[in-house]
Short mmCIF file of C-alpha atoms and ligand atoms in Angstrom, two decimals:
data_model
loop_
_atom_site.label_atom_id
_atom_site.label_comp_id
_atom_site.label_asym_id
_atom_site.label_seq_id
_atom_site.Cartn_x
_atom_site.Cartn_y
_atom_site.Cartn_z
CA MET A 2 2.25 -2.31 -21.80
CA ALA A 3 3.03 -5.96 -21.08
CA ASP A 4 4.32 -6.89 -17.59
CA GLN A 5 8.10 -6.50 -17.60
CA LEU A 6 11.32 -6.06 -15.69
CA VAL A 7 14.22 -3.89 -16.79
CA ARG A 8 17.60 -3.27 -15.00
CA ALA A 9 19.91 -0.50 -15.28
CA THR A 10 22.78 1.20 -13.64
CA ALA A 11 24.39 4.58 -13.43
CA ALA A 12 27.19 6.43 -12.14
CA GLU A 13 29.63 3.54 -13.34
CA GLY A 14 27.78 0.78 -11.50
CA GLY A 15 27.37 2.70 -8.46
CA ILE A 16 23.71 3.18 -8.86
CA ARG A 17 21.28 0.21 -9.36
CA ILE A 18 17.86 0.67 -10.61
CA VAL A 19 15.18 -1.82 -11.50
CA GLY A 20 11.77 -1.31 -12.77
CA VAL A 21 8.94 -3.52 -12.94
CA ILE A 22 5.28 -3.36 -14.59
CA THR A 23 2.84 -5.68 -12.86
CA THR A 24 -0.51 -4.36 -14.18
CA ARG A 25 -1.73 -7.58 -15.51
CA LEU A 26 -0.39 -9.87 -13.18
CA THR A 27 -1.77 -7.81 -10.29
CA GLU A 28 -5.38 -7.88 -12.17
CA GLU A 29 -5.01 -11.77 -12.60
CA ALA A 30 -4.48 -11.93 -8.73
CA ARG A 31 -7.30 -9.95 -8.09
CA GLN A 32 -9.65 -12.04 -10.16
CA ARG A 33 -8.34 -15.28 -8.83
CA HIS A 34 -8.47 -14.41 -5.22
CA GLN A 35 -11.59 -12.03 -5.75
CA LEU A 36 -9.75 -9.07 -3.68
CA SER A 37 -11.29 -6.14 -2.64
CA TYR A 38 -9.74 -2.78 -3.94
CA VAL A 39 -7.36 -2.24 -0.88
CA ALA A 40 -6.60 -6.02 -0.81
CA THR A 41 -5.51 -5.76 -4.55
CA ALA A 42 -3.56 -2.80 -3.87
CA ALA A 43 -1.76 -4.63 -0.78
CA LEU A 44 -0.97 -7.78 -2.77
CA GLY A 45 -0.03 -5.99 -5.79
CA ARG A 46 2.52 -3.73 -3.97
CA THR A 47 3.97 -6.81 -2.35
CA MET A 48 4.15 -8.82 -5.38
CA SER A 49 6.05 -5.79 -7.36
CA ALA A 50 8.57 -5.75 -4.23
CA GLY A 51 9.10 -9.12 -4.24
CA LEU A 52 10.17 -9.19 -8.00
CA LEU A 53 12.25 -6.06 -7.47
CA LEU A 54 14.13 -8.00 -4.50
CA VAL A 55 14.57 -11.06 -6.17
CA SER A 56 16.00 -9.43 -9.26
CA SER A 57 19.38 -8.54 -7.79
CA MET A 58 19.97 -12.60 -6.79
CA LYS A 59 22.33 -14.24 -8.94
CA ARG A 60 21.36 -18.21 -9.21
CA ALA A 61 18.51 -19.04 -11.57
CA GLU A 62 16.68 -21.04 -8.95
CA SER A 63 16.59 -17.65 -6.71
CA ARG A 64 13.34 -16.73 -4.86
CA VAL A 65 12.29 -14.13 -2.35
CA ASN A 66 9.38 -14.75 0.02
CA LEU A 67 7.88 -11.91 1.62
CA ARG A 68 5.60 -12.40 4.71
CA VAL A 69 3.81 -9.18 6.11
CA ARG A 70 2.13 -9.64 9.35
CA GLY A 71 0.29 -6.61 10.54
CA ASN A 72 -2.51 -5.90 13.27
CA GLY A 73 -4.87 -4.76 10.55
CA PRO A 74 -7.95 -6.51 9.07
CA LEU A 75 -6.01 -7.83 6.02
CA GLU A 76 -4.67 -10.53 8.26
CA GLY A 77 -1.29 -10.66 6.60
CA ILE A 78 0.15 -10.80 2.88
CA LEU A 79 2.22 -13.76 1.53
CA VAL A 80 4.45 -13.48 -1.73
CA ASP A 81 6.77 -15.75 -3.32
CA ALA A 82 8.80 -14.28 -6.37
CA GLY A 83 11.47 -15.97 -8.56
CA LEU A 84 14.30 -14.84 -10.49
CA ASP A 85 12.61 -16.68 -13.53
CA GLY A 86 9.85 -13.82 -13.31
CA THR A 87 7.21 -15.71 -11.70
CA VAL A 88 5.50 -14.57 -8.64
CA ARG A 89 2.02 -15.69 -6.68
CA GLY A 90 0.68 -14.52 -3.29
CA TYR A 91 -2.38 -14.21 -1.29
CA VAL A 92 -3.78 -12.03 1.55
CA GLY A 93 -5.54 -13.34 4.70
CA ASN A 94 -8.56 -11.51 4.20
CA PRO A 95 -9.29 -10.71 0.77
CA LYS A 96 -12.49 -8.73 1.33
CA VAL A 97 -11.50 -6.21 3.46
CA GLU A 98 -12.49 -2.63 2.36
CA LEU A 99 -11.71 0.62 4.15
CA PRO A 100 -12.46 4.24 3.56
CA PRO A 101 -9.63 6.20 1.51
CA ASN A 102 -6.93 7.58 3.85
CA ASP A 103 -6.20 11.22 4.39
CA ARG A 104 -4.50 11.72 1.08
CA GLY A 105 -7.67 10.45 -0.59
CA LYS A 106 -5.79 6.97 -1.54
CA LEU A 107 -6.64 3.23 -0.87
CA ASP A 108 -5.73 2.73 2.71
CA VAL A 109 -3.05 0.04 2.37
CA GLY A 110 -1.36 0.96 5.75
CA GLY A 111 -4.77 0.62 7.60
CA ALA A 112 -5.59 -2.85 6.16
CA VAL A 113 -1.93 -4.12 6.77
CA GLY A 114 -1.71 -2.31 10.23
CA SER A 115 1.12 -0.34 11.25
CA GLN A 116 2.36 -2.56 13.79
CA GLY A 117 3.69 -6.02 13.08
CA PHE A 118 6.43 -7.57 11.24
CA LEU A 119 8.02 -8.15 7.72
CA TYR A 120 9.76 -11.34 7.23
CA VAL A 121 12.11 -11.67 4.22
CA VAL A 122 13.48 -15.00 3.35
CA ARG A 123 16.08 -15.00 0.22
CA ASP A 124 16.55 -18.65 -0.94
CA VAL A 125 19.12 -19.36 -3.66
CA GLY A 126 17.69 -22.74 -4.26
CA TYR A 127 20.28 -25.10 -2.19
CA GLY A 128 21.20 -25.05 1.36
CA TYR A 129 19.91 -22.52 3.94
CA PRO A 130 17.59 -19.79 2.96
CA TYR A 131 18.79 -16.41 4.53
CA SER A 132 15.94 -15.04 6.52
CA SER A 133 15.51 -11.65 8.19
CA THR A 134 13.02 -9.80 9.90
CA VAL A 135 12.15 -6.18 10.73
CA GLU A 136 9.17 -4.31 12.36
CA LEU A 137 6.73 -2.33 10.02
CA VAL A 138 6.98 1.01 9.58
CA SER A 139 3.77 2.09 8.05
CA GLY A 140 2.16 -0.95 6.46
CA GLU A 141 2.02 0.82 3.20
CA ILE A 142 4.60 -1.83 1.91
CA GLY A 143 7.30 0.52 0.06
CA ASP A 144 8.15 2.15 3.48
CA ASP A 145 8.50 -1.22 5.22
CA ILE A 146 10.46 -2.89 2.63
CA THR A 147 12.66 0.29 2.03
CA HIS A 148 13.12 0.08 5.85
CA TYR A 149 14.19 -3.66 5.48
CA LEU A 150 16.75 -2.96 2.58
CA VAL A 151 18.58 -0.17 4.74
CA SER A 152 18.38 -1.66 8.04
CA SER A 153 18.88 -5.31 7.69
CA GLU A 154 20.86 -5.14 4.12
CA GLN A 155 22.37 -1.79 4.86
CA THR A 156 22.05 -0.63 1.31
CA PRO A 157 20.73 2.93 1.08
CA SER A 158 17.52 2.26 -1.11
CA ALA A 159 14.30 3.71 -2.35
CA LEU A 160 11.42 1.27 -3.11
CA ILE A 161 8.09 3.04 -4.42
CA VAL A 162 5.64 0.54 -5.49
CA GLY A 163 2.01 1.37 -6.64
CA VAL A 164 -1.12 -0.11 -7.84
CA PHE A 165 -4.08 1.83 -9.51
CA VAL A 166 -7.33 -0.10 -9.34
CA GLY A 167 -10.88 0.75 -10.18
CA ALA A 168 -14.37 -0.46 -10.88
CA SER A 169 -12.74 -2.01 -14.22
CA GLY A 170 -9.97 -3.65 -12.55
CA VAL A 171 -6.10 -2.84 -12.37
CA SER A 172 -5.08 -0.33 -15.00
CA ALA A 173 -1.69 0.54 -13.55
CA ALA A 174 0.63 -1.55 -11.17
CA GLY A 175 4.41 -1.69 -10.49
CA GLY A 176 7.39 -0.38 -8.86
CA LEU A 177 11.02 1.08 -8.81
CA LEU A 178 13.96 0.06 -6.77
CA VAL A 179 16.94 2.49 -6.68
CA GLN A 180 20.04 1.38 -4.62
CA VAL A 181 23.28 3.27 -3.97
CA LEU A 182 26.28 0.86 -3.95
CA PRO A 183 29.29 1.74 -1.58
CA LYS A 184 31.26 2.99 -4.45
CA ALA A 185 28.62 5.98 -5.09
CA ALA A 186 27.55 6.34 -1.54
CA ARG A 187 30.71 8.53 -0.79
CA ASP A 188 29.78 10.92 -3.73
CA GLU A 189 27.51 13.03 -1.40
CA ALA A 190 26.49 15.59 -4.13
CA LEU A 191 25.37 12.62 -6.34
CA VAL A 192 23.30 10.98 -3.53
CA GLU A 193 21.69 14.24 -2.72
CA LYS A 194 20.71 14.68 -6.43
CA LEU A 195 19.34 11.53 -6.63
CA GLU A 196 17.48 11.82 -3.23
CA SER A 197 15.84 14.93 -4.50
CA ARG A 198 14.67 13.50 -7.77
CA ILE A 199 13.44 10.67 -5.94
CA SER A 200 11.32 12.49 -3.62
CA ALA A 201 10.03 14.56 -6.27
CA LEU A 202 8.15 11.58 -7.72
CA SER A 203 4.55 11.43 -6.92
CA GLY A 204 4.52 7.72 -7.10
CA PHE A 205 4.93 4.95 -9.70
CA THR A 206 1.31 4.60 -11.35
CA PRO A 207 1.00 8.21 -12.38
CA LEU A 208 4.19 7.75 -14.54
CA LEU A 209 2.81 4.75 -16.05
CA GLN A 210 -0.51 6.29 -16.58
CA ALA A 211 1.21 9.15 -18.31
CA GLY A 212 2.31 6.45 -20.84
CA LYS A 213 6.19 6.33 -19.96
CA SER A 214 8.17 3.00 -20.19
CA LEU A 215 10.41 1.75 -17.73
CA PRO A 216 13.51 3.36 -19.86
CA GLN A 217 11.96 6.65 -20.16
CA ILE A 218 11.35 6.53 -16.34
CA PHE A 219 15.09 5.69 -15.92
CA GLU A 220 16.07 8.36 -18.29
CA ASP A 221 14.09 11.15 -16.28
CA LEU A 222 15.76 10.07 -12.96
CA VAL A 223 19.18 9.35 -13.84
CA GLY A 224 19.69 10.23 -17.45
CA ASP A 225 22.35 12.67 -16.73
CA MET A 226 24.09 10.44 -14.41
CA GLY A 227 25.77 7.88 -16.87
CA LEU A 228 22.68 5.78 -17.11
CA GLU A 229 23.12 2.22 -18.81
CA ILE A 230 19.83 0.23 -19.41
CA PHE A 231 20.42 -3.59 -19.75
CA PRO A 232 19.37 -4.75 -23.29
CA GLU A 233 17.20 -7.67 -22.06
CA THR A 234 13.60 -7.04 -21.00
CA GLN A 235 12.24 -9.79 -18.62
CA MET A 236 8.71 -10.98 -18.72
CA VAL A 237 7.14 -11.21 -15.51
CA ARG A 238 3.77 -13.06 -14.65
CA PHE A 239 1.48 -14.68 -12.11
CA HIS A 240 2.54 -18.20 -12.00
CA CYS A 241 1.99 -21.14 -9.30
CA GLY A 242 3.59 -24.37 -9.31
CA CYS A 243 0.76 -26.11 -7.78
CA SER A 244 -0.55 -29.16 -9.45
CA PHE A 245 -2.96 -32.06 -9.02
CA ASP A 246 -0.21 -34.55 -8.31
CA ARG A 247 1.01 -32.54 -5.43
CA VAL A 248 -2.47 -32.28 -3.85
CA LEU A 249 -2.79 -36.09 -4.18
CA GLY A 250 0.84 -36.10 -2.41
CA ALA A 251 -0.43 -34.02 0.50
CA LEU A 252 -3.56 -35.97 0.63
CA LYS A 253 -1.66 -39.12 1.06
CA ILE A 254 0.23 -37.91 3.88
CA LEU A 255 -3.29 -37.98 5.93
CA GLY A 256 -3.02 -41.49 5.78
CA LYS A 257 -5.07 -44.63 5.05
CA ASP A 258 -7.68 -44.30 8.00
CA GLU A 259 -8.16 -40.49 7.20
CA LEU A 260 -8.40 -41.02 3.64
CA ILE A 261 -11.26 -43.79 4.38
CA ASP A 262 -13.13 -41.40 6.78
CA ILE A 263 -13.23 -38.90 3.81
CA ILE A 264 -14.61 -41.55 1.11
CA ASP A 265 -17.37 -42.48 4.07
CA LYS A 266 -18.09 -39.09 4.77
CA GLU A 267 -17.64 -36.67 1.81
CA GLY A 268 -17.16 -39.32 -1.17
CA GLU A 269 -14.48 -37.12 -2.52
CA ALA A 270 -11.75 -34.66 -1.25
CA GLU A 271 -11.38 -31.03 -2.30
CA ALA A 272 -8.22 -28.66 -1.73
CA ILE A 273 -7.88 -25.19 -2.64
CA CYS A 274 -4.48 -23.78 -3.39
CA GLU A 275 -3.89 -20.70 -1.05
CA PHE A 276 -1.39 -19.16 -3.50
CA CYS A 277 -3.48 -19.19 -6.68
CA GLY A 278 -7.14 -20.12 -5.75
CA GLN A 279 -7.20 -23.12 -7.87
CA VAL A 280 -9.70 -25.76 -6.78
CA TYR A 281 -8.49 -29.46 -6.92
CA LYS A 282 -10.93 -32.31 -6.51
CA ALA A 283 -10.01 -35.99 -5.96
CA ASN A 284 -12.90 -38.50 -6.57
CA GLN A 285 -13.50 -41.74 -4.78
CA SER A 286 -11.46 -43.91 -7.18
CA GLU A 287 -8.40 -41.36 -6.85
CA LEU A 288 -8.83 -41.67 -3.14
CA GLU A 289 -8.79 -45.30 -3.39
CA THR A 290 -5.66 -45.67 -5.52
CA LEU A 291 -3.88 -43.67 -2.81
CA ILE A 292 -4.97 -46.13 0.03
CA GLN A 293 -3.97 -49.00 -2.32
CA GLU A 294 -0.40 -47.39 -2.78
CA LEU A 295 -0.05 -46.69 1.16
CA GLN A 296 -1.17 -50.34 1.52
CA LEU A 297 1.57 -51.51 -0.99
CA GLU A 298 4.32 -49.38 0.73
CA GLN A 299 3.44 -50.77 3.97
CA ALA A 300 3.69 -54.27 2.96
CA GLU A 301 7.25 -53.35 1.44
CA ARG A 302 8.71 -52.16 4.69
ZN1 ZN B 421 -1.39 -23.00 -6.79
#
């Protein structure tokens, strides 16, 4: 199934549901960053969470940045997700591999670490971004972001994210966000029913592996609670806005002397985008052009 995001409501708008399939984009991230199994799961879960969080924002330019800083060997995760359906991200140490946890699953919590912080930045594209920090609960990502939604945004929420990765790559990845808005929160029977159904789910990837589509998953969960699925399916993808021009801009900031030094010592400059792993090379004549530009700018002052 293609990577996609679907939104729905139930209980006359009192319940908000978003589902996302990120199988392909998680596989793309795995290949770009040459991620280990557990690093693939950790980054994939966080990318799904980023897309789910940004889906409730209104302005087209909105983005959510998630930074996970735990005390585990993964050395942190950074994800940048946009309301336009693009997402990118990386981990500090892509090679970490750990034995399975006591439930026989990839030990994401062990790799991330259960002590540390989750930083969430919501940026609507102008003015001051809204940022918030919570302590990690388990490092398993889903629990940590649920804790953020409940404690920091004060919305009763359940966030389930999962990645299934094997020897041939990522075969299922994605997540589900269910939120209870104030008007439904007063209906205790409804909330109870919803909670028991969510806790009966054994995860997100088993549903995908059973061949369920997002609308079918919603139907199983809240089909009898006045489910209304938004007609448009949004495509989501791994995308990084980096470019050779931006790399040249960053090199230029180093200044004339530093650039001359690079030409003398290396002959060329190499830069790797952390977010997507793209390698950029500026050769001697491109570096010399930058130096000329700097000299012209200096003369104009
Ligand atoms: Zn990039």
